[in-house]
Amino acid sequence: MGDEPLVRWHWIGTHLGYLRDLLLDHAVISLLPVLFGLLMALPLGLLCVRFPRLYQPLAAVFNVIYALPALAVFVVLIPYTGLATQATVMTPLTCYALAVLLPTTVDGLRSVPEPVRQAATALGYGPWRRLAAVELPTAVPYLVAGLRVAAVSSISLASVGALVGRGGLGYLFMDGFQRTFPTPIVAGIVLVTALALVTDAVLLLARRLLAPWARRESVVGR
Amino acid sequence: MGAAGIGGGTVNLYSWLSQFFGDPDRRHGPDSIVHRVGEHLLFSGEALGWALLLAVPLGLLLGYTGKAAGLVTALSGAARALPTLGLVTLAVLLAGVGDTAVLVPLVALAAPVLLVAACEGVRSTDPDLRDAARGIGLTHRQVLWQVCIPWALPALLAGLRTAAVQVIATATVASYVGLGGLGSYVVGGLATRDFAQTIGGALLVVLLAVATQLLFALLIRYALPAGLRRARD
């Protein structure tokens, strides 16, 4: 590598707009899947709580899915969703998020104490209103714990998508490597980590607002 | 060939796979499946070994003393955010293509997982059990070895499983910088537009990861001491 410094500030200064575009793309392809995962985990989790026999096999399937290597899954999907498309990267990331969020949703919904549930019913709450006003709020600390794990790993994994042509900030790693130029790589690592930490902080803040009683981290999932 | 040229679904997938597995290069020589799996397992194992050596003793100690546990969790959360592809490419630029360049990022991936597993595993020991062990006259060293570590074994193995699967999956990325292993099929195939090779390699990585999952599932089932297995049922 010779005398090339680790960071050339000049390059960063002249590429700010470029870095911002990659950061935005990265946020979209890594965080939208987490949102989709949550939207699927809620109804699936409700079903699993309602029909407990469903949960074991579903959890086993998602455990295996979670173990699949991201790069391999991206590649296997290319014939179906196309090279360098958002779908190729976002489909597996959605599955990973769902794999993390399903168990935490089920744990959260099961954490509602039976007397609380009965008290709500006795006050005249129907099943839907009880769900919205009692069960989901009680599950918030669990949901946030799951979302934190899902979001951080999704942000870190999305950069691998660069190898199949759609990886947001991950593109900086390939670019820097091919040109033997460390500055973009360092910038990429810093921005990916920063995005993950900011997302984590936002989720913590959301929990504090939505579930102020859960100060202590006693329910952190996996 | 763009995205439009490679549609067609299952027919193509089947012909790609038979092309990949039918190639005589897959059976002999440096590009054979056996050789690539060997390389892959070798550097995955090496990375896991280093991570175990570095993280587990520290985790056990921190878990037993109960000190800095919050710090451990926070640090490992931050470590999870580090993008491995970035670490691998940076390590190669700094250290050159070689063992260090793969090992550092893979160890950085596995060590936090093991650290948390060891720390939390020991920390979650039933306090009554610990008190009883101290009460009948065991030294701290004996309590750690004879009570806390057996108790933490399932958590440790679960951590080891997560770490192993992540390392095996991520070692694929390491091939991007020319370090062999199963990723060579995936990355090489992508570079030359040889999708048969890419998809075949991807399938092999998936199989290896699932096999590792199953192996550890069996280990975890049989590793828990019989007394604890009864106590927890």
GROMACS .gro file of C-alpha atoms in nm:
model
  455
    1MET     CA    1   0.000   0.000   0.000
    2GLY     CA    2   0.305   0.224   0.024
    3ASP     CA    3   0.263   0.571   0.165
    4GLU     CA    4  -0.112   0.587   0.121
    5PRO     CA    5  -0.259   0.728   0.448
    6LEU     CA    6  -0.549   0.550   0.617
    7VAL     CA    7  -0.782   0.844   0.555
    8ARG     CA    8  -0.751   1.111   0.286
    9TRP     CA    9  -0.970   1.389   0.421
   10HIS     CA   10  -0.963   1.560   0.085
   11TRP     CA   11  -1.146   1.267  -0.079
   12ILE     CA   12  -1.414   1.274   0.192
   13GLY     CA   13  -1.455   1.649   0.151
   14THR     CA   14  -1.513   1.618  -0.223
   15HIS     CA   15  -1.747   1.317  -0.197
   16LEU     CA   16  -1.991   1.431   0.073
   17GLY     CA   17  -2.297   1.421  -0.154
   18TYR     CA   18  -2.200   1.078  -0.281
   19LEU     CA   19  -2.158   0.945   0.074
   20ARG     CA   20  -2.496   1.092   0.169
   21ASP     CA   21  -2.670   0.916  -0.121
   22LEU     CA   22  -2.511   0.582  -0.028
   23LEU     CA   23  -2.607   0.632   0.336
   24LEU     CA   24  -2.971   0.697   0.241
   25ASP     CA   25  -2.978   0.395   0.010
   26HIS     CA   26  -2.825   0.187   0.288
   27ALA     CA   27  -3.083   0.303   0.541
   28VAL     CA   28  -3.367   0.216   0.303
   29ILE     CA   29  -3.246  -0.132   0.202
   30SER     CA   30  -3.158  -0.230   0.558
   31LEU     CA   31  -3.438  -0.072   0.765
   32LEU     CA   32  -3.743  -0.121   0.541
   33PRO     CA   33  -3.696  -0.499   0.573
   34VAL     CA   34  -3.705  -0.462   0.952
   35LEU     CA   35  -4.034  -0.275   0.921
   36PHE     CA   36  -4.174  -0.543   0.688
   37GLY     CA   37  -4.050  -0.806   0.931
   38LEU     CA   38  -4.234  -0.636   1.218
   39LEU     CA   39  -4.554  -0.606   1.012
   40MET     CA   40  -4.540  -0.980   0.947
   41ALA     CA   41  -4.425  -1.080   1.296
   42LEU     CA   42  -4.725  -0.917   1.469
   43PRO     CA   43  -5.002  -1.121   1.299
   44LEU     CA   44  -4.787  -1.436   1.296
   45GLY     CA   45  -4.707  -1.389   1.665
   46LEU     CA   46  -5.077  -1.343   1.746
   47LEU     CA   47  -5.154  -1.664   1.559
   48CYS     CA   48  -4.879  -1.847   1.749
   49VAL     CA   49  -5.014  -1.728   2.084
   50ARG     CA   50  -5.367  -1.825   1.984
   51PHE     CA   51  -5.264  -2.165   1.843
   52PRO     CA   52  -4.956  -2.266   2.049
   53ARG     CA   53  -4.899  -2.579   1.843
   54LEU     CA   54  -4.804  -2.359   1.548
   55TYR     CA   55  -4.515  -2.196   1.729
   56GLN     CA   56  -4.258  -2.478   1.760
   57PRO     CA   57  -4.245  -2.572   1.389
   58LEU     CA   58  -4.250  -2.207   1.277
   59ALA     CA   59  -3.970  -2.117   1.521
   60ALA     CA   60  -3.763  -2.411   1.393
   61VAL     CA   61  -3.805  -2.302   1.031
   62PHE     CA   62  -3.700  -1.946   1.109
   63ASN     CA   63  -3.405  -2.069   1.313
   64VAL     CA   64  -3.273  -2.245   1.005
   65ILE     CA   65  -3.345  -1.943   0.784
   66TYR     CA   66  -3.154  -1.721   1.027
   67ALA     CA   67  -2.850  -1.945   0.988
   68LEU     CA   68  -2.838  -1.910   0.608
   69PRO     CA   69  -2.540  -1.704   0.491
   70ALA     CA   70  -2.657  -1.371   0.350
   71LEU     CA   71  -2.424  -1.371   0.050
   72ALA     CA   72  -2.534  -1.722  -0.046
   73VAL     CA   73  -2.903  -1.630  -0.021
   74PHE     CA   74  -2.854  -1.310  -0.223
   75VAL     CA   75  -2.689  -1.515  -0.495
   76VAL     CA   76  -2.952  -1.790  -0.497
   77LEU     CA   77  -3.222  -1.522  -0.534
   78ILE     CA   78  -3.063  -1.353  -0.836
   79PRO     CA   79  -3.238  -1.572  -1.097
   80TYR     CA   80  -3.576  -1.481  -0.945
   81THR     CA   81  -3.543  -1.120  -0.840
   82GLY     CA   82  -3.266  -0.998  -1.071
   83LEU     CA   83  -2.909  -0.876  -1.032
   84ALA     CA   84  -2.853  -0.549  -0.844
   85THR     CA   85  -3.222  -0.498  -0.757
   86GLN     CA   86  -3.353  -0.392  -0.418
   87ALA     CA   87  -3.566  -0.706  -0.399
   88THR     CA   88  -3.262  -0.934  -0.407
   89VAL     CA   89  -3.117  -0.772  -0.096
   90MET     CA   90  -3.438  -0.683   0.085
   91THR     CA   91  -3.613  -1.020   0.063
   92PRO     CA   92  -3.353  -1.212   0.270
   93LEU     CA   93  -3.312  -0.922   0.512
   94THR     CA   94  -3.689  -0.928   0.571
   95CYS     CA   95  -3.668  -1.300   0.650
   96TYR     CA   96  -3.380  -1.247   0.895
   97ALA     CA   97  -3.572  -0.969   1.069
   98LEU     CA   98  -3.882  -1.186   1.090
   99ALA     CA   99  -3.671  -1.471   1.234
  100VAL     CA  100  -3.557  -1.243   1.517
  101LEU     CA  101  -3.891  -1.070   1.572
  102LEU     CA  102  -4.126  -1.369   1.580
  103PRO     CA  103  -3.991  -1.516   1.908
  104THR     CA  104  -3.972  -1.175   2.074
  105THR     CA  105  -4.330  -1.094   1.968
  106VAL     CA  106  -4.455  -1.425   2.104
  107ASP     CA  107  -4.262  -1.377   2.430
  108GLY     CA  108  -4.397  -1.024   2.458
  109LEU     CA  109  -4.759  -1.121   2.404
  110ARG     CA  110  -4.723  -1.410   2.647
  111SER     CA  111  -4.577  -1.178   2.911
  112VAL     CA  112  -4.916  -1.018   2.976
  113PRO     CA  113  -5.021  -1.142   3.323
  114GLU     CA  114  -5.345  -1.337   3.321
  115PRO     CA  115  -5.507  -1.116   3.593
  116VAL     CA  116  -5.439  -0.808   3.376
  117ARG     CA  117  -5.604  -0.975   3.079
  118GLN     CA  118  -5.904  -1.074   3.287
  119ALA     CA  119  -5.930  -0.729   3.441
  120ALA     CA  120  -5.944  -0.579   3.092
  121THR     CA  121  -6.217  -0.821   2.993
  122ALA     CA  122  -6.408  -0.744   3.313
  123LEU     CA  123  -6.391  -0.373   3.230
  124GLY     CA  124  -6.571  -0.455   2.907
  125TYR     CA  125  -6.281  -0.456   2.660
  126GLY     CA  126  -6.344  -0.667   2.351
  127PRO     CA  127  -6.060  -0.880   2.209
  128TRP     CA  128  -5.942  -0.610   1.963
  129ARG     CA  129  -5.951  -0.323   2.205
  130ARG     CA  130  -5.775  -0.536   2.465
  131LEU     CA  131  -5.508  -0.617   2.209
  132ALA     CA  132  -5.452  -0.252   2.119
  133ALA     CA  133  -5.483  -0.103   2.467
  134VAL     CA  134  -5.336  -0.372   2.693
  135GLU     CA  135  -5.149  -0.653   2.523
  136LEU     CA  136  -4.945  -0.466   2.262
  137PRO     CA  137  -4.832  -0.193   2.505
  138THR     CA  138  -4.724  -0.460   2.752
  139ALA     CA  139  -4.524  -0.629   2.477
  140VAL     CA  140  -4.343  -0.309   2.375
  141PRO     CA  141  -4.021  -0.373   2.575
  142TYR     CA  142  -3.992  -0.718   2.417
  143LEU     CA  143  -4.065  -0.584   2.069
  144VAL     CA  144  -3.803  -0.311   2.107
  145ALA     CA  145  -3.544  -0.562   2.228
  146GLY     CA  146  -3.609  -0.770   1.915
  147LEU     CA  147  -3.610  -0.467   1.688
  148ARG     CA  148  -3.270  -0.357   1.821
  149VAL     CA  149  -3.109  -0.691   1.736
  150ALA     CA  150  -3.286  -0.710   1.400
  151ALA     CA  151  -3.201  -0.353   1.297
  152VAL     CA  152  -2.834  -0.367   1.391
  153SER     CA  153  -2.768  -0.696   1.213
  154SER     CA  154  -2.972  -0.586   0.912
  155ILE     CA  155  -2.764  -0.269   0.877
  156SER     CA  156  -2.442  -0.465   0.903
  157LEU     CA  157  -2.558  -0.740   0.662
  158ALA     CA  158  -2.691  -0.507   0.396
  159SER     CA  159  -2.338  -0.406   0.305
  160VAL     CA  160  -2.273  -0.761   0.182
  161GLY     CA  161  -2.534  -0.685  -0.084
  162ALA     CA  162  -2.264  -0.482  -0.259
  163LEU     CA  163  -2.121  -0.810  -0.389
  164VAL     CA  164  -2.444  -0.868  -0.582
  165GLY     CA  165  -2.461  -0.506  -0.692
  166ARG     CA  166  -2.687  -0.344  -0.432
  167GLY     CA  167  -2.534  -0.280  -0.093
  168GLY     CA  168  -2.558   0.090  -0.013
  169LEU     CA  169  -2.244   0.180   0.181
  170GLY     CA  170  -2.104  -0.168   0.113
  171TYR     CA  171  -2.014  -0.041  -0.231
  172LEU     CA  172  -1.742   0.169  -0.066
  173PHE     CA  173  -1.568  -0.149   0.055
  174MET     CA  174  -1.548  -0.295  -0.296
  175ASP     CA  175  -1.448   0.037  -0.447
  176GLY     CA  176  -1.168   0.093  -0.195
  177PHE     CA  177  -1.046  -0.264  -0.222
  178GLN     CA  178  -1.032  -0.265  -0.601
  179ARG     CA  179  -0.838   0.061  -0.606
  180THR     CA  180  -0.616  -0.025  -0.306
  181PHE     CA  181  -0.750   0.294  -0.151
  182PRO     CA  182  -0.845   0.264   0.219
  183THR     CA  183  -1.026   0.597   0.261
  184PRO     CA  184  -1.367   0.479   0.126
  185ILE     CA  185  -1.343   0.160   0.333
  186VAL     CA  186  -1.281   0.352   0.654
  187ALA     CA  187  -1.560   0.597   0.568
  188GLY     CA  188  -1.793   0.302   0.500
  189ILE     CA  189  -1.712   0.127   0.828
  190VAL     CA  190  -1.765   0.449   1.025
  191LEU     CA  191  -2.094   0.533   0.850
  192VAL     CA  192  -2.238   0.180   0.880
  193THR     CA  193  -2.150   0.166   1.250
  194ALA     CA  194  -2.285   0.516   1.307
  195LEU     CA  195  -2.613   0.430   1.130
  196ALA     CA  196  -2.646   0.122   1.350
  197LEU     CA  197  -2.575   0.312   1.670
  198VAL     CA  198  -2.815   0.597   1.583
  199THR     CA  199  -3.090   0.348   1.496
  200ASP     CA  200  -3.029   0.172   1.826
  201ALA     CA  201  -3.052   0.499   2.017
  202VAL     CA  202  -3.378   0.589   1.839
  203LEU     CA  203  -3.527   0.253   1.933
  204LEU     CA  204  -3.423   0.299   2.295
  205LEU     CA  205  -3.582   0.643   2.294
  206ALA     CA  206  -3.899   0.497   2.144
  207ARG     CA  207  -3.914   0.242   2.421
  208ARG     CA  208  -3.871   0.510   2.681
  209LEU     CA  209  -4.164   0.704   2.534
  210LEU     CA  210  -4.392   0.407   2.471
  211ALA     CA  211  -4.311   0.203   2.779
  212PRO     CA  212  -4.174   0.438   3.046
  213TRP     CA  213  -4.211   0.172   3.313
  214ALA     CA  214  -3.948  -0.055   3.153
  215ARG     CA  215  -3.639   0.133   3.261
  216ARG     CA  216  -3.421  -0.159   3.347
  217GLU     CA  217  -3.318  -0.390   3.066
  218SER     CA  218  -3.460  -0.704   3.213
  219VAL     CA  219  -3.616  -0.850   2.903
  220VAL     CA  220  -3.338  -0.832   2.646
  221GLY     CA  221  -3.401  -1.115   2.401
  222ARG     CA  222  -3.140  -1.320   2.225
  223MET     CA  223  -2.573  -1.034  -1.949
  224GLY     CA  224  -2.801  -0.821  -1.730
  225ALA     CA  225  -3.082  -0.906  -1.498
  226ALA     CA  226  -3.310  -0.975  -1.793
  227GLY     CA  227  -3.085  -1.246  -1.935
  228ILE     CA  228  -3.089  -1.473  -1.635
  229GLY     CA  229  -3.459  -1.518  -1.562
  230GLY     CA  230  -3.632  -1.850  -1.613
  231GLY     CA  231  -3.641  -1.995  -1.264
  232THR     CA  232  -3.624  -2.362  -1.180
  233VAL     CA  233  -3.521  -2.508  -1.517
  234ASN     CA  234  -3.211  -2.292  -1.516
  235LEU     CA  235  -3.140  -2.361  -1.151
  236TYR     CA  236  -3.142  -2.734  -1.213
  237SER     CA  237  -2.919  -2.718  -1.518
  238TRP     CA  238  -2.680  -2.484  -1.334
  239LEU     CA  239  -2.651  -2.721  -1.043
  240SER     CA  240  -2.593  -3.027  -1.261
  241GLN     CA  241  -2.335  -2.831  -1.459
  242PHE     CA  242  -2.160  -2.729  -1.136
  243PHE     CA  243  -2.160  -3.067  -0.968
  244GLY     CA  244  -2.086  -3.254  -1.293
  245ASP     CA  245  -1.766  -3.060  -1.366
  246PRO     CA  246  -1.459  -3.287  -1.314
  247ASP     CA  247  -1.279  -2.991  -1.153
  248ARG     CA  248  -1.523  -3.029  -0.861
  249ARG     CA  249  -1.384  -3.376  -0.787
  250HIS     CA  250  -1.007  -3.335  -0.824
  251GLY     CA  251  -0.745  -3.068  -0.774
  252PRO     CA  252  -0.734  -2.734  -0.591
  253ASP     CA  253  -1.084  -2.630  -0.702
  254SER     CA  254  -1.251  -2.954  -0.590
  255ILE     CA  255  -1.538  -2.942  -0.342
  256VAL     CA  256  -1.350  -3.144  -0.080
  257HIS     CA  257  -1.051  -2.910  -0.097
  258ARG     CA  258  -1.266  -2.595  -0.077
  259VAL     CA  259  -1.472  -2.730   0.214
  260GLY     CA  260  -1.145  -2.817   0.389
  261GLU     CA  261  -1.009  -2.463   0.342
  262HIS     CA  262  -1.339  -2.317   0.458
  263LEU     CA  263  -1.352  -2.528   0.774
  264LEU     CA  264  -0.983  -2.469   0.843
  265PHE     CA  265  -0.999  -2.091   0.864
  266SER     CA  266  -1.341  -2.093   1.027
  267GLY     CA  267  -1.204  -2.332   1.291
  268GLU     CA  268  -0.890  -2.127   1.339
  269ALA     CA  269  -1.092  -1.809   1.392
  270LEU     CA  270  -1.328  -1.982   1.636
  271GLY     CA  271  -1.030  -2.122   1.826
  272TRP     CA  272  -0.875  -1.779   1.871
  273ALA     CA  273  -1.208  -1.627   1.969
  274LEU     CA  274  -1.265  -1.902   2.227
  275LEU     CA  275  -0.919  -1.853   2.370
  276LEU     CA  276  -0.957  -1.475   2.397
  277ALA     CA  277  -1.321  -1.435   2.496
  278VAL     CA  278  -1.429  -1.731   2.707
  279PRO     CA  279  -1.186  -1.707   3.002
  280LEU     CA  280  -1.251  -1.333   3.023
  281GLY     CA  281  -1.628  -1.385   2.998
  282LEU     CA  282  -1.629  -1.652   3.269
  283LEU     CA  283  -1.427  -1.431   3.499
  284LEU     CA  284  -1.639  -1.120   3.441
  285GLY     CA  285  -1.957  -1.325   3.478
  286TYR     CA  286  -1.839  -1.479   3.804
  287THR     CA  287  -1.733  -1.152   3.962
  288GLY     CA  288  -2.036  -0.972   3.817
  289LYS     CA  289  -1.821  -0.676   3.726
  290ALA     CA  290  -1.857  -0.477   3.404
  291ALA     CA  291  -2.141  -0.695   3.279
  292GLY     CA  292  -2.328  -0.394   3.142
  293LEU     CA  293  -2.016  -0.280   2.962
  294VAL     CA  294  -1.975  -0.626   2.806
  295THR     CA  295  -2.328  -0.616   2.666
  296ALA     CA  296  -2.291  -0.264   2.531
  297LEU     CA  297  -1.954  -0.334   2.369
  298SER     CA  298  -2.073  -0.651   2.203
  299GLY     CA  299  -2.378  -0.469   2.069
  300ALA     CA  300  -2.150  -0.213   1.909
  301ALA     CA  301  -1.925  -0.489   1.775
  302ARG     CA  302  -2.222  -0.650   1.605
  303ALA     CA  303  -2.269  -0.331   1.403
  304LEU     CA  304  -1.922  -0.357   1.245
  305PRO     CA  305  -1.958  -0.458   0.879
  306THR     CA  306  -1.742  -0.765   0.817
  307LEU     CA  307  -1.693  -0.695   0.446
  308GLY     CA  308  -1.540  -0.360   0.542
  309LEU     CA  309  -1.312  -0.515   0.803
  310VAL     CA  310  -1.194  -0.787   0.562
  311THR     CA  311  -1.113  -0.546   0.280
  312LEU     CA  312  -0.940  -0.303   0.516
  313ALA     CA  313  -0.738  -0.583   0.680
  314VAL     CA  314  -0.617  -0.701   0.341
  315LEU     CA  315  -0.511  -0.352   0.238
  316LEU     CA  316  -0.325  -0.307   0.567
  317ALA     CA  317  -0.180  -0.654   0.625
  318GLY     CA  318  -0.174  -0.805   0.276
  319VAL     CA  319  -0.350  -1.122   0.158
  320GLY     CA  320  -0.285  -1.383   0.423
  321ASP     CA  321  -0.401  -1.552   0.741
  322THR     CA  322  -0.414  -1.236   0.954
  323ALA     CA  323  -0.636  -1.061   0.705
  324VAL     CA  324  -0.909  -1.325   0.735
  325LEU     CA  325  -0.859  -1.406   1.098
  326VAL     CA  326  -0.889  -1.057   1.242
  327PRO     CA  327  -1.240  -0.982   1.107
  328LEU     CA  328  -1.367  -1.334   1.179
  329VAL     CA  329  -1.235  -1.326   1.536
  330ALA     CA  330  -1.388  -0.979   1.577
  331LEU     CA  331  -1.718  -1.134   1.471
  332ALA     CA  332  -1.706  -1.440   1.697
  333ALA     CA  333  -1.539  -1.305   2.012
  334PRO     CA  334  -1.819  -1.068   2.131
  335VAL     CA  335  -2.081  -1.341   2.091
  336LEU     CA  336  -1.874  -1.583   2.302
  337LEU     CA  337  -1.788  -1.316   2.558
  338VAL     CA  338  -2.154  -1.237   2.620
  339ALA     CA  339  -2.252  -1.606   2.626
  340ALA     CA  340  -1.983  -1.693   2.883
  341CYS     CA  341  -2.052  -1.386   3.095
  342GLU     CA  342  -2.431  -1.417   3.098
  343GLY     CA  343  -2.416  -1.794   3.134
  344VAL     CA  344  -2.212  -1.776   3.454
  345ARG     CA  345  -2.399  -1.474   3.585
  346SER     CA  346  -2.733  -1.651   3.552
  347THR     CA  347  -2.629  -1.931   3.790
  348ASP     CA  348  -2.894  -1.983   4.055
  349PRO     CA  349  -2.765  -1.771   4.349
  350ASP     CA  350  -2.892  -2.029   4.598
  351LEU     CA  351  -2.674  -2.291   4.431
  352ARG     CA  352  -2.369  -2.066   4.456
  353ASP     CA  353  -2.439  -1.989   4.820
  354ALA     CA  354  -2.487  -2.357   4.899
  355ALA     CA  355  -2.160  -2.445   4.724
  356ARG     CA  356  -1.976  -2.181   4.924
  357GLY     CA  357  -2.156  -2.298   5.237
  358ILE     CA  358  -2.031  -2.655   5.210
  359GLY     CA  359  -1.678  -2.519   5.189
  360LEU     CA  360  -1.593  -2.496   4.818
  361THR     CA  361  -1.332  -2.239   4.722
  362HIS     CA  362  -1.417  -1.976   4.462
  363ARG     CA  363  -1.216  -2.168   4.205
  364GLN     CA  364  -1.414  -2.483   4.281
  365VAL     CA  365  -1.747  -2.301   4.268
  366LEU     CA  366  -1.656  -2.162   3.925
  367TRP     CA  367  -1.543  -2.498   3.785
  368GLN     CA  368  -1.791  -2.730   3.951
  369VAL     CA  369  -2.105  -2.518   3.972
  370CYS     CA  370  -2.101  -2.214   3.747
  371ILE     CA  371  -1.934  -2.359   3.438
  372PRO     CA  372  -2.156  -2.668   3.417
  373TRP     CA  373  -2.454  -2.436   3.465
  374ALA     CA  374  -2.330  -2.205   3.191
  375LEU     CA  375  -2.250  -2.487   2.948
  376PRO     CA  376  -2.578  -2.474   2.752
  377ALA     CA  377  -2.553  -2.096   2.715
  378LEU     CA  378  -2.188  -2.126   2.614
  379LEU     CA  379  -2.266  -2.390   2.354
  380ALA     CA  380  -2.555  -2.184   2.220
  381GLY     CA  381  -2.314  -1.891   2.188
  382LEU     CA  382  -2.060  -2.115   2.020
  383ARG     CA  383  -2.327  -2.231   1.775
  384THR     CA  384  -2.421  -1.874   1.685
  385ALA     CA  385  -2.055  -1.780   1.650
  386ALA     CA  386  -1.973  -2.087   1.440
  387VAL     CA  387  -2.264  -2.035   1.201
  388GLN     CA  388  -2.181  -1.665   1.164
  389VAL     CA  389  -1.814  -1.738   1.102
  390ILE     CA  390  -1.888  -2.007   0.843
  391ALA     CA  391  -2.136  -1.780   0.670
  392THR     CA  392  -1.903  -1.481   0.678
  393ALA     CA  393  -1.596  -1.674   0.569
  394THR     CA  394  -1.774  -1.670   0.231
  395VAL     CA  395  -1.716  -1.297   0.217
  396ALA     CA  396  -1.345  -1.352   0.289
  397SER     CA  397  -1.308  -1.520  -0.050
  398TYR     CA  398  -1.377  -1.183  -0.208
  399VAL     CA  399  -1.019  -1.089  -0.122
  400GLY     CA  400  -0.884  -1.413  -0.267
  401LEU     CA  401  -0.851  -1.640   0.034
  402GLY     CA  402  -1.005  -1.964  -0.091
  403GLY     CA  403  -1.285  -2.154   0.079
  404LEU     CA  404  -1.634  -2.209  -0.055
  405GLY     CA  405  -1.676  -1.840  -0.123
  406SER     CA  406  -1.430  -1.876  -0.413
  407TYR     CA  407  -1.707  -2.042  -0.614
  408VAL     CA  408  -1.955  -1.767  -0.525
  409VAL     CA  409  -1.722  -1.473  -0.581
  410GLY     CA  410  -1.536  -1.625  -0.876
  411GLY     CA  411  -1.863  -1.712  -1.043
  412LEU     CA  412  -1.998  -1.360  -0.992
  413ALA     CA  413  -1.681  -1.210  -1.140
  414THR     CA  414  -1.688  -1.430  -1.453
  415ARG     CA  415  -2.070  -1.438  -1.483
  416ASP     CA  416  -2.057  -1.815  -1.434
  417PHE     CA  417  -2.381  -1.846  -1.242
  418ALA     CA  418  -2.362  -2.226  -1.228
  419GLN     CA  419  -2.052  -2.190  -1.012
  420THR     CA  420  -2.197  -1.909  -0.800
  421ILE     CA  421  -2.521  -2.089  -0.724
  422GLY     CA  422  -2.348  -2.422  -0.662
  423GLY     CA  423  -2.108  -2.255  -0.418
  424ALA     CA  424  -2.392  -2.072  -0.243
  425LEU     CA  425  -2.580  -2.399  -0.201
  426LEU     CA  426  -2.272  -2.563  -0.048
  427VAL     CA  427  -2.233  -2.279   0.205
  428VAL     CA  428  -2.599  -2.310   0.300
  429LEU     CA  429  -2.559  -2.687   0.347
  430LEU     CA  430  -2.247  -2.639   0.559
  431ALA     CA  431  -2.421  -2.379   0.778
  432VAL     CA  432  -2.727  -2.599   0.828
  433ALA     CA  433  -2.506  -2.901   0.907
  434THR     CA  434  -2.326  -2.692   1.171
  435GLN     CA  435  -2.661  -2.586   1.318
  436LEU     CA  436  -2.772  -2.950   1.346
  437LEU     CA  437  -2.440  -3.066   1.492
  438PHE     CA  438  -2.465  -2.806   1.768
  439ALA     CA  439  -2.832  -2.882   1.830
  440LEU     CA  440  -2.726  -3.241   1.906
  441LEU     CA  441  -2.431  -3.127   2.118
  442ILE     CA  442  -2.649  -2.895   2.324
  443ARG     CA  443  -2.901  -3.170   2.380
  444TYR     CA  444  -2.640  -3.408   2.520
  445ALA     CA  445  -2.394  -3.168   2.683
  446LEU     CA  446  -2.616  -3.052   2.968
  447PRO     CA  447  -2.529  -3.246   3.285
  448ALA     CA  448  -2.794  -3.504   3.367
  449GLY     CA  449  -2.880  -3.343   3.701
  450LEU     CA  450  -2.941  -3.005   3.546
  451ARG     CA  451  -3.141  -3.158   3.261
  452ARG     CA  452  -3.379  -3.303   3.516
  453ALA     CA  453  -3.387  -2.982   3.721
  454ARG     CA  454  -3.478  -2.767   3.422
  455ASP     CA  455  -3.750  -2.989   3.275
   0.00000   0.00000   0.00000
